[in-house]
Amino acid sequence: MEIFLRVLLSASCLLLAVFMVGCNPPENHIKCSSTNTNCTITNSYGTFPDRSICRAANVAYPATEEELISIVAAATRAERKVKVATRYSHSIPKLVCPDGQNGLLISTDYLNRTLEIDVQSMTMTVESGVTLRQLINEAAKAGLALPYSPYWWGLTIGGLLSTGAHGSTLWGKGSAVHDYVVALTVVSPGRPEDGYAKVRRLNESNSSELDAAKVSLGVLGVISKVTLQLQPLFKRSISYVVKEDADLGDQAASFGRQHEFADITWYPSQGKAVYRIDDRISSNTSGNGLYDYIPFRSTLSLGLAAVRATEDAQESLKDPDGKCASAKLITSTLKNLAYGLTNNGILFTGYPIIGYHNRLQSSGTCLDSPEDALITACPWDSRIKGEYFFQATFSISLSVVKSFIQDVQNLVKLEPRALCGLEQYNGILMRYVKASSAYLGKEDDALDFDITFYRNKDPAKPRLYEDILEEIEQLAVFKYGGLPHWGKNRNLVFNGALKKYKNAGAFLRVKEMYDPLGLFSNEWTDQVLGLKGDVNIIKDGCALEGLCICSQDTHCAPSKGYLCRPGKIYQEARVCAHVSTPEQ
């Protein structure tokens, strides 16, 4: 059986890498039983951390700022709960859910225009529904560039600002897109004398409000338009170098200052780290490289189903050796294919890859293609049997990142195969982020750890090496004070998060001024902001889903031999550990 599964995975991995053809585009994540009425909303993965489906009475699709103002005014007059929905909805937490079933969704799908590009001042003004891909391409046509951005281009400007999305650098103002915002318009609830809607046009003259609105979790109102400070378009040179991870702690603290666009991908169970040597170079250098990241490409649904079936079998059979073999196959395939980099847009012939910034900074071609009856899809499309995962993403201050990495390495020494499951999702992506003036931005120069791992379709089933992954999360968040990525993570990473932000009080004061009735807030954001308890949901099996930190055995899966125990190296952690297998 094990040999068969490995052969199956090998074939599936080749399918993932080679058969990347026309793709079925993602479905609309808002569904209504009649025209724009009686609606449900989820995210692009088809599920929130607590597996709930959120409901709303209506959805509105404004196409102009005037229409947006009218919609917000009507909702305010009726004191209706409101949340903003973006085109592809890639946030994992419940940011888009209006409380109850009578709320209103405002979609920014049609607020998708580039309003102005000023080449002389190198600024660009766009509506909030413009995608990152649109922004990159429109800027490049004018000879300009957003210097740092997320690697996935299926995000809208309003959404990525609200969640603090970023690329990787310690240079300049840093990698967070919000730190390049010079003006921003927010439409919030207003008083009767305001016509029930208040339009605030923020810039450096009201910087305290701008610093709140740059990363807002959507609780201040609807972002209407954004002005970004850009740079002249430039070229980059990219090479990937694989090294042993023995000195990763030392390297991680300094590597980001050596290369402008540096990042590191870590394979802890393999003892390897892949260093991205990535720098700005003269635009006169020849080369027309392209980055089309393989896991973001269109993929045959049959291949995705085979990979998922292999994962399910490995979990069911408790087969860590199978996971490790799969991980090595996947990571070596990605390495041999240069992760999707090509020297000319077609072939990879060797490093360095040289090309214009707009062709190398972000990708996501699985969003592009016409309908093909789901023969192909984005790998995580919930309509097929494809990827189904959790993500834990947190930033660790560079001052303590070496110790955190060493703690993870010590866990791997105790359980060498424990993190092969992460490597099936190409390991831990480590990106550099810089301290920000945004009230809910990063507090220190830090390294962001992006960890993706298997999620079971059955919420009552624990994962293989559940305890190791939970201990890593708790190490990061509690021992090392890690800050959450607002658009990712399970609930436990947000527990007490706001206390870590020195300007949290200033943010809450702006929130009270902009939306005193809390119409743009929901239960989840109130919990995250410390206004209504915390985000833990205490129930049997809650720890398996990251909805709580276990405090008793029933929070795990005692019938399957998983009990609540202290961590292996971080004794303050409480994790679901496999202790015994009960009689069947």
XYZ file of C-alpha atoms in Angstrom:
584
model
C 0.000 0.000 0.000
C 2.760 2.451 0.918
C 4.586 1.834 -2.379
C 1.345 2.377 -4.301
C 0.695 5.672 -2.520
C 4.191 6.922 -3.264
C 3.848 6.052 -6.958
C 0.462 7.774 -6.992
C 1.907 10.875 -5.365
C 4.810 10.925 -7.810
C 2.399 10.932 -10.736
C 0.261 13.564 -9.050
C 3.231 15.798 -8.372
C 4.137 15.693 -12.042
C 0.557 16.604 -12.874
C 0.852 19.604 -10.582
C 4.071 20.706 -12.236
C 3.379 19.981 -15.900
C -0.333 20.091 -16.740
C -0.998 23.708 -15.941
C -3.404 24.666 -18.665
C -6.655 26.635 -18.905
C -8.254 26.905 -15.488
C -11.761 27.139 -14.146
C -11.891 30.589 -12.511
C -12.900 30.787 -8.835
C -16.617 30.883 -8.119
C -18.313 33.868 -6.547
C -17.986 33.461 -2.775
C -21.263 35.370 -2.266
C -24.355 33.325 -3.111
C -27.919 34.628 -2.921
C -31.192 32.690 -3.154
C -32.709 35.527 -5.171
C -31.199 38.616 -6.769
C -28.802 40.084 -4.186
C -31.115 38.897 -1.350
C -30.911 36.162 1.308
C -27.177 35.628 0.861
C -24.318 33.569 2.248
C -20.623 34.368 2.156
C -17.487 32.364 2.746
C -13.848 32.755 1.706
C -11.998 31.390 -1.308
C -11.204 28.191 0.619
C -14.893 27.523 1.209
C -14.644 27.548 4.982
C -13.826 29.714 7.971
C -11.763 28.441 10.936
C -14.926 27.459 12.837
C -16.449 25.949 9.655
C -19.469 28.264 9.811
C -21.236 29.812 6.814
C -22.014 33.488 7.299
C -25.339 34.966 6.244
C -26.518 38.390 5.158
C -29.886 39.749 4.135
C -28.530 41.605 1.100
C -25.449 42.367 -0.961
C -24.848 45.694 -2.706
C -22.474 46.305 -5.625
C -21.650 50.028 -5.810
C -19.904 51.127 -9.009
C -19.078 54.689 -7.933
C -18.168 56.490 -4.736
C -21.528 58.267 -4.857
C -23.359 54.932 -4.910
C -21.168 53.703 -2.053
C -22.018 56.770 0.051
C -25.728 56.238 -0.574
C -25.529 52.573 0.450
C -23.628 53.329 3.668
C -26.098 56.113 4.507
C -29.101 53.838 4.079
C -27.521 51.131 6.225
C -26.618 53.646 8.940
C -30.117 55.108 8.977
C -31.490 51.591 9.498
C -28.692 50.710 11.968
C -27.840 47.604 9.963
C -24.619 45.667 10.385
C -22.343 46.045 7.362
C -19.231 44.225 6.145
C -17.119 44.704 3.050
C -16.487 41.804 0.666
C -13.607 41.694 -1.814
C -13.483 40.008 -5.183
C -11.693 36.781 -4.259
C -12.044 36.788 -0.440
C -8.677 35.340 0.532
C -8.781 36.179 4.240
C -9.065 33.075 6.389
C -10.672 34.595 9.561
C -14.258 35.848 9.701
C -13.546 39.452 8.702
C -16.377 39.565 6.146
C -19.236 38.251 8.283
C -21.961 40.667 9.358
C -23.486 39.607 12.678
C -26.796 37.781 12.413
C -28.818 37.282 9.242
C -30.063 40.826 8.672
C -26.763 42.441 7.773
C -25.576 43.994 4.536
C -22.573 43.018 2.421
C -20.934 45.700 0.299
C -18.893 44.165 -2.515
C -16.082 46.196 -4.076
C -16.154 44.158 -7.315
C -17.136 47.182 -9.421
C -14.990 49.714 -7.589
C -12.131 48.535 -9.756
C -10.822 51.513 -11.692
C -7.454 53.218 -11.857
C -8.338 56.870 -11.259
C -5.051 58.683 -11.805
C -1.367 58.035 -12.429
C 0.901 61.037 -11.881
C 4.240 60.122 -13.434
C 5.931 63.275 -12.183
C 5.046 62.737 -8.517
C 5.124 58.936 -8.994
C 1.730 58.460 -7.341
C -1.170 56.280 -8.374
C -4.769 56.566 -7.201
C -7.068 53.544 -7.495
C -10.445 52.420 -6.233
C -10.352 49.891 -3.428
C -11.538 46.950 -5.538
C -8.549 47.127 -7.888
C -6.583 43.894 -7.664
C -2.885 43.763 -7.001
C -2.395 42.377 -10.493
C -4.227 45.347 -12.043
C -2.179 47.786 -10.001
C 1.137 46.169 -10.942
C 0.290 46.114 -14.657
C -1.121 49.644 -14.832
C 1.857 51.063 -12.945
C 4.298 49.264 -15.265
C 2.618 50.746 -18.350
C 3.474 54.162 -16.911
C 7.058 53.103 -16.136
C 6.339 52.853 -12.386
C 6.399 50.120 -9.756
C 4.973 49.300 -6.359
C 8.305 48.269 -4.826
C 7.074 45.533 -2.476
C 3.925 43.460 -2.546
C 2.425 40.114 -1.533
C 3.387 37.210 -3.780
C -0.246 36.353 -4.642
C -1.866 38.862 -6.971
C -5.499 37.833 -6.326
C -5.912 40.473 -3.590
C -7.664 43.822 -3.766
C -6.016 46.986 -2.546
C -8.720 47.562 0.046
C -8.457 44.000 1.326
C -4.687 43.785 1.496
C -4.465 47.138 3.287
C -7.111 46.134 5.827
C -5.155 42.995 6.732
C -1.624 44.432 6.582
C -0.486 42.236 3.680
C 3.171 42.497 2.684
C 6.070 41.190 0.650
C 9.604 40.732 1.973
C 12.201 43.412 2.671
C 13.891 45.362 5.434
C 14.930 48.097 3.013
C 13.287 51.489 2.522
C 9.946 51.802 4.268
C 9.634 48.022 4.445
C 7.556 45.364 2.728
C 4.017 46.282 3.860
C 1.943 47.876 1.109
C 0.185 50.141 3.634
C 3.444 51.974 4.325
C 3.352 53.325 0.749
C -0.120 54.836 1.166
C -0.047 58.648 1.039
C -3.806 59.272 0.870
C -6.908 57.228 1.525
C -10.679 57.826 1.437
C -12.972 56.053 3.909
C -16.777 56.124 3.896
C -18.106 55.573 7.423
C -21.448 55.880 9.226
C -22.429 59.484 9.815
C -24.811 61.537 11.914
C -28.144 62.814 10.591
C -26.547 66.171 9.817
C -23.936 64.304 7.694
C -26.657 62.577 5.707
C -25.866 59.367 7.665
C -22.582 58.869 5.839
C -19.252 60.539 6.549
C -16.567 60.742 3.860
C -13.058 61.232 5.226
C -10.197 62.007 2.859
C -7.037 61.222 4.783
C -3.443 62.187 4.080
C -0.366 63.196 6.026
C -2.168 66.285 7.359
C -4.339 63.973 9.509
C -1.711 61.306 9.979
C -3.113 59.886 13.222
C -6.320 58.854 11.459
C -4.364 57.669 8.406
C -2.218 55.447 10.638
C -5.404 53.871 11.981
C -7.032 53.475 8.564
C -3.970 51.918 6.863
C -4.584 48.601 8.682
C -8.173 48.668 9.883
C -9.595 45.096 9.774
C -12.524 46.724 7.972
C -13.998 48.163 11.178
C -13.697 51.860 10.262
C -15.931 51.798 7.196
C -15.435 51.160 3.471
C -12.186 52.192 1.800
C -13.238 54.025 -1.362
C -9.916 54.942 -2.947
C -6.207 54.798 -2.202
C -3.196 56.806 -3.367
C 0.149 55.012 -3.330
C 3.693 56.343 -3.606
C 5.462 54.378 -6.335
C 8.992 54.190 -7.733
C 10.472 54.098 -11.247
C 10.197 50.633 -12.798
C 13.387 48.611 -12.335
C 14.904 45.183 -12.908
C 15.780 42.425 -10.439
C 18.158 39.488 -10.325
C 16.931 36.321 -8.550
C 18.783 33.140 -7.585
C 17.790 30.383 -5.153
C 20.503 28.690 -3.090
C 19.896 25.580 -0.958
C 21.889 25.180 2.259
C 21.884 23.105 5.429
C 19.831 24.741 8.184
C 22.341 24.281 11.038
C 23.108 28.015 11.164
C 19.666 29.202 10.065
C 19.120 31.142 13.300
C 22.204 33.259 12.673
C 21.531 33.627 8.959
C 17.882 34.587 9.379
C 18.695 37.584 11.562
C 21.088 39.071 8.999
C 20.141 37.758 5.540
C 17.345 40.296 5.073
C 19.765 43.194 5.319
C 22.081 41.699 2.692
C 19.554 41.451 -0.174
C 16.685 43.808 -0.906
C 14.005 41.187 -1.693
C 15.416 38.364 0.417
C 13.270 35.569 1.776
C 13.925 32.043 3.068
C 11.968 28.825 2.616
C 12.677 26.343 5.400
C 12.302 22.558 5.315
C 12.878 21.696 9.008
C 12.506 17.906 8.773
C 14.916 17.821 5.827
C 17.335 20.151 7.607
C 17.411 22.452 4.567
C 16.805 26.120 3.862
C 16.372 27.773 0.469
C 17.724 31.331 0.374
C 16.307 33.773 -2.157
C 19.135 36.048 -3.304
C 17.127 38.801 -4.901
C 18.345 42.322 -5.630
C 17.572 45.407 -7.692
C 19.911 45.807 -10.665
C 20.448 48.187 -13.569
C 17.579 48.303 -16.046
C 20.192 48.077 -18.798
C 20.935 44.467 -17.821
C 19.559 42.071 -20.425
C 16.868 39.608 -19.404
C 13.089 39.215 -19.509
C 12.452 36.775 -16.680
C 8.992 35.833 -15.433
C 7.705 34.432 -12.140
C 4.682 32.142 -12.410
C 4.757 30.324 -9.068
C 3.832 26.681 -9.616
C 1.456 26.249 -6.634
C -0.525 29.283 -7.883
C -1.047 27.887 -11.389
C -4.005 26.118 -12.950
C -3.894 22.432 -12.114
C -5.762 19.341 -13.303
C -8.489 18.517 -10.790
C -7.723 14.792 -11.095
C -4.136 15.456 -10.066
C -5.242 17.537 -7.102
C -7.664 14.806 -6.036
C -4.868 12.211 -6.184
C -2.594 14.352 -4.009
C -5.385 14.932 -1.493
C -6.248 11.221 -1.410
C -2.605 10.471 -0.665
C -2.576 12.997 2.186
C -5.805 11.577 3.626
C -4.399 8.061 3.498
C -1.147 9.102 5.158
C -3.077 10.745 7.976
C -5.453 7.814 8.381
C -2.615 5.264 8.411
C -0.430 7.518 10.608
C 2.314 7.242 8.013
C 5.017 9.858 8.690
C 7.487 8.073 6.413
C 5.029 8.449 3.558
C 4.647 12.138 4.332
C 8.404 12.609 4.355
C 8.803 10.797 1.027
C 6.007 12.920 -0.458
C 7.592 16.101 0.882
C 10.975 15.332 -0.637
C 9.381 14.582 -3.995
C 7.354 17.803 -3.979
C 10.163 20.074 -2.799
C 12.705 18.575 -5.210
C 10.257 18.944 -8.104
C 9.681 22.610 -7.260
C 13.425 23.172 -6.913
C 14.154 21.543 -10.280
C 11.494 23.687 -11.924
C 12.906 26.841 -10.268
C 9.594 27.304 -8.413
C 8.048 28.711 -11.587
C 10.780 31.160 -12.596
C 11.774 31.275 -16.256
C 14.498 33.260 -17.984
C 12.286 34.359 -20.865
C 8.705 33.569 -19.856
C 8.930 30.056 -21.309
C 12.037 28.146 -20.169
C 14.291 28.014 -17.138
C 17.882 27.794 -18.312
C 19.686 28.720 -15.106
C 20.198 31.371 -12.445
C 20.199 34.288 -12.129
C 16.746 35.166 -13.413
C 16.827 38.758 -14.642
C 13.703 40.681 -15.494
C 11.505 43.660 -14.826
C 10.071 43.964 -11.343
C 6.431 43.783 -12.479
C 7.068 40.334 -14.029
C 8.740 38.948 -10.922
C 7.001 40.387 -7.855
C 3.706 38.487 -7.775
C 1.751 35.780 -9.594
C -1.471 33.777 -9.633
C -2.372 32.631 -13.124
C -4.986 30.152 -11.887
C -7.351 33.140 -11.644
C -7.162 33.927 -15.333
C -8.682 31.313 -17.494
C -12.132 30.607 -18.960
C -14.648 28.048 -17.735
C -13.640 24.452 -18.443
C -16.168 22.471 -16.371
C -13.686 22.199 -13.475
C -11.261 20.053 -15.437
C -8.689 22.403 -13.959
C -8.810 24.794 -11.000
C -6.839 26.720 -8.440
C -5.417 24.058 -6.096
C -7.558 25.195 -3.133
C -10.858 25.560 -5.021
C -13.518 24.197 -2.645
C -15.645 22.811 -5.513
C -13.135 20.023 -6.145
C -11.295 17.558 -3.958
C -8.131 19.619 -3.696
C -6.082 21.335 -1.036
C -7.722 21.860 2.356
C -5.431 23.395 4.911
C -4.818 25.569 7.926
C -2.418 28.490 7.922
C -0.537 29.874 10.900
C 1.296 33.105 10.105
C 3.045 35.265 12.672
C 5.933 37.737 12.863
C 8.807 37.218 15.317
C 11.030 40.164 16.206
C 14.507 39.883 14.685
C 15.926 40.367 18.189
C 14.617 36.931 19.264
C 14.161 35.100 15.970
C 17.323 33.012 16.434
C 15.994 31.567 19.694
C 12.625 30.778 18.137
C 14.238 28.951 15.213
C 16.433 26.985 17.619
C 13.390 25.959 19.652
C 11.735 24.632 16.498
C 14.937 22.802 15.586
C 15.000 21.229 19.057
C 11.450 19.983 18.518
C 12.526 18.469 15.213
C 15.393 16.693 16.969
C 12.856 15.084 19.290
C 10.488 14.196 16.434
C 12.498 14.277 13.157
C 9.507 13.443 10.933
C 7.050 15.780 12.643
C 7.206 18.635 10.128
C 7.240 16.650 6.891
C 3.561 17.593 6.611
C 4.527 21.253 6.324
C 7.021 20.399 3.620
C 4.228 18.854 1.556
C 3.088 22.497 1.277
C 6.622 23.647 0.419
C 7.809 24.257 3.959
C 7.822 27.446 6.018
C 8.021 30.684 4.050
C 9.985 33.341 5.971
C 9.525 36.947 4.813
C 11.026 40.120 6.228
C 8.792 42.899 7.547
C 9.713 46.266 8.990
C 8.335 48.249 11.925
C 5.438 50.415 10.765
C 3.734 53.639 11.784
C 0.338 51.970 11.236
C -1.352 51.421 14.584
C -2.027 47.751 13.804
C 1.130 47.297 11.719
C 4.326 45.597 12.841
C 5.875 46.827 16.093
C 9.480 45.791 15.307
C 11.618 44.689 12.403
C 10.646 41.056 12.201
C 10.612 37.805 10.283
C 7.206 36.534 9.217
C 6.686 32.749 9.352
C 4.020 31.440 6.982
C 3.111 27.842 7.842
C 0.565 25.817 5.842
C -0.546 22.364 6.952
C -3.157 19.661 6.404
C -6.716 20.104 7.642
C -9.125 17.191 7.925
C -12.605 17.436 6.463
C -13.808 15.881 9.726
C -13.354 18.435 12.553
C -13.278 15.669 15.173
C -10.181 13.996 13.704
C -6.766 15.055 15.050
C -3.772 15.467 12.765
C -0.581 13.469 12.760
C 1.876 15.283 15.087
C -0.882 17.645 16.166
C 1.055 18.490 19.336
C 4.225 19.632 17.540
C 2.378 22.089 15.329
C 0.391 23.448 18.270
C 3.557 23.868 20.319
C 5.186 25.845 17.496
C 2.175 28.172 17.350
C 2.189 28.703 21.103
C 5.956 29.162 21.188
C 5.663 31.874 18.576
C 2.670 33.699 20.010
C 3.249 33.445 23.747
C 6.922 32.793 24.448
C 8.240 35.076 21.688
C 5.392 37.586 21.477
C 4.664 36.936 17.815
C 2.194 39.245 16.063
C -0.533 37.689 13.899
C -1.083 38.187 10.214
C -4.585 39.688 10.314
C -5.746 37.889 7.182
C -4.604 34.398 8.129
C -4.418 32.168 11.239
C -6.630 30.111 13.457
C -8.237 31.722 16.497
C -5.554 30.870 19.053
C -2.997 33.117 17.326
C -5.290 36.129 17.910
C -5.750 35.432 21.613
C -4.711 38.623 23.462
C -3.081 39.978 20.297
C -4.159 43.603 20.699
C -2.237 43.962 23.964
C 0.983 43.650 21.926
C 0.337 46.883 19.987
C 1.497 50.065 21.696
C -0.991 52.168 19.704
C -3.981 49.897 20.270
C -5.701 52.550 22.363
C -5.261 55.167 19.642
C -6.741 52.762 17.077
C -9.783 52.105 19.258
C -10.336 55.840 19.720
C -10.403 56.333 15.949
C -12.762 53.368 15.637
C -15.133 54.944 18.180
C -15.040 58.239 16.279
C -15.636 56.662 12.860
C -18.236 54.040 13.808
C -19.644 54.628 17.315
C -22.491 52.143 16.755
C -20.077 49.382 15.667
C -21.995 48.773 12.448
C -18.829 47.671 10.623
C -17.737 45.378 13.454
C -18.790 41.816 14.137
C -18.403 39.358 16.996
C -15.029 38.167 15.718
C -13.483 41.629 15.335
C -14.856 42.669 18.732
C -13.131 39.650 20.280
C -9.853 40.284 18.448
C -9.910 43.941 19.506
C -10.523 42.958 23.130
C -13.999 44.504 23.274
C -15.953 41.299 23.971
C -13.939 38.548 25.609
C -11.389 36.596 23.608
C -11.517 34.496 20.463
C -11.379 31.094 22.135
C -14.418 28.897 21.666
C -14.392 26.278 24.400
C -16.031 23.040 23.343
C -15.056 19.436 22.863
C -12.522 19.115 20.062
C -11.918 22.864 19.942
C -8.132 22.497 20.169
C -8.057 20.309 17.066
C -9.378 23.241 15.019
C -7.308 25.909 16.748
C -10.463 27.374 18.265
C -8.979 27.112 21.741
C -5.868 26.118 23.644
C -6.694 22.888 25.426
C -7.102 22.991 29.192
C -8.658 19.559 29.573
C -8.614 16.288 27.682
C -12.074 16.747 26.136
C -10.726 19.737 24.187
C -8.676 17.216 22.190
C -9.796 13.756 21.027
C -9.546 11.405 24.023
C -11.443 8.626 22.229
C -8.630 8.606 19.668
C -5.847 8.741 22.253
C -5.174 12.499 22.055
C -5.008 14.181 25.460
C -4.134 17.667 26.650
C -0.491 17.744 27.732
C 2.362 20.249 28.274
C 4.685 20.992 25.374
C 7.879 19.025 24.897
C 10.260 21.986 25.211
C 7.872 24.844 26.053
C 6.260 23.541 29.201
C 3.736 26.384 29.368
C 2.191 25.194 26.105
C -0.912 23.028 26.216
C -1.212 20.726 23.235
C -3.176 17.723 22.018
C -0.666 14.880 22.199
C -1.160 11.294 21.082
C -0.742 9.351 24.307
C -2.368 6.017 23.573
C -4.619 4.253 21.136
C -7.847 3.145 22.857
C -9.499 -0.190 22.292
C -11.718 -0.149 19.227
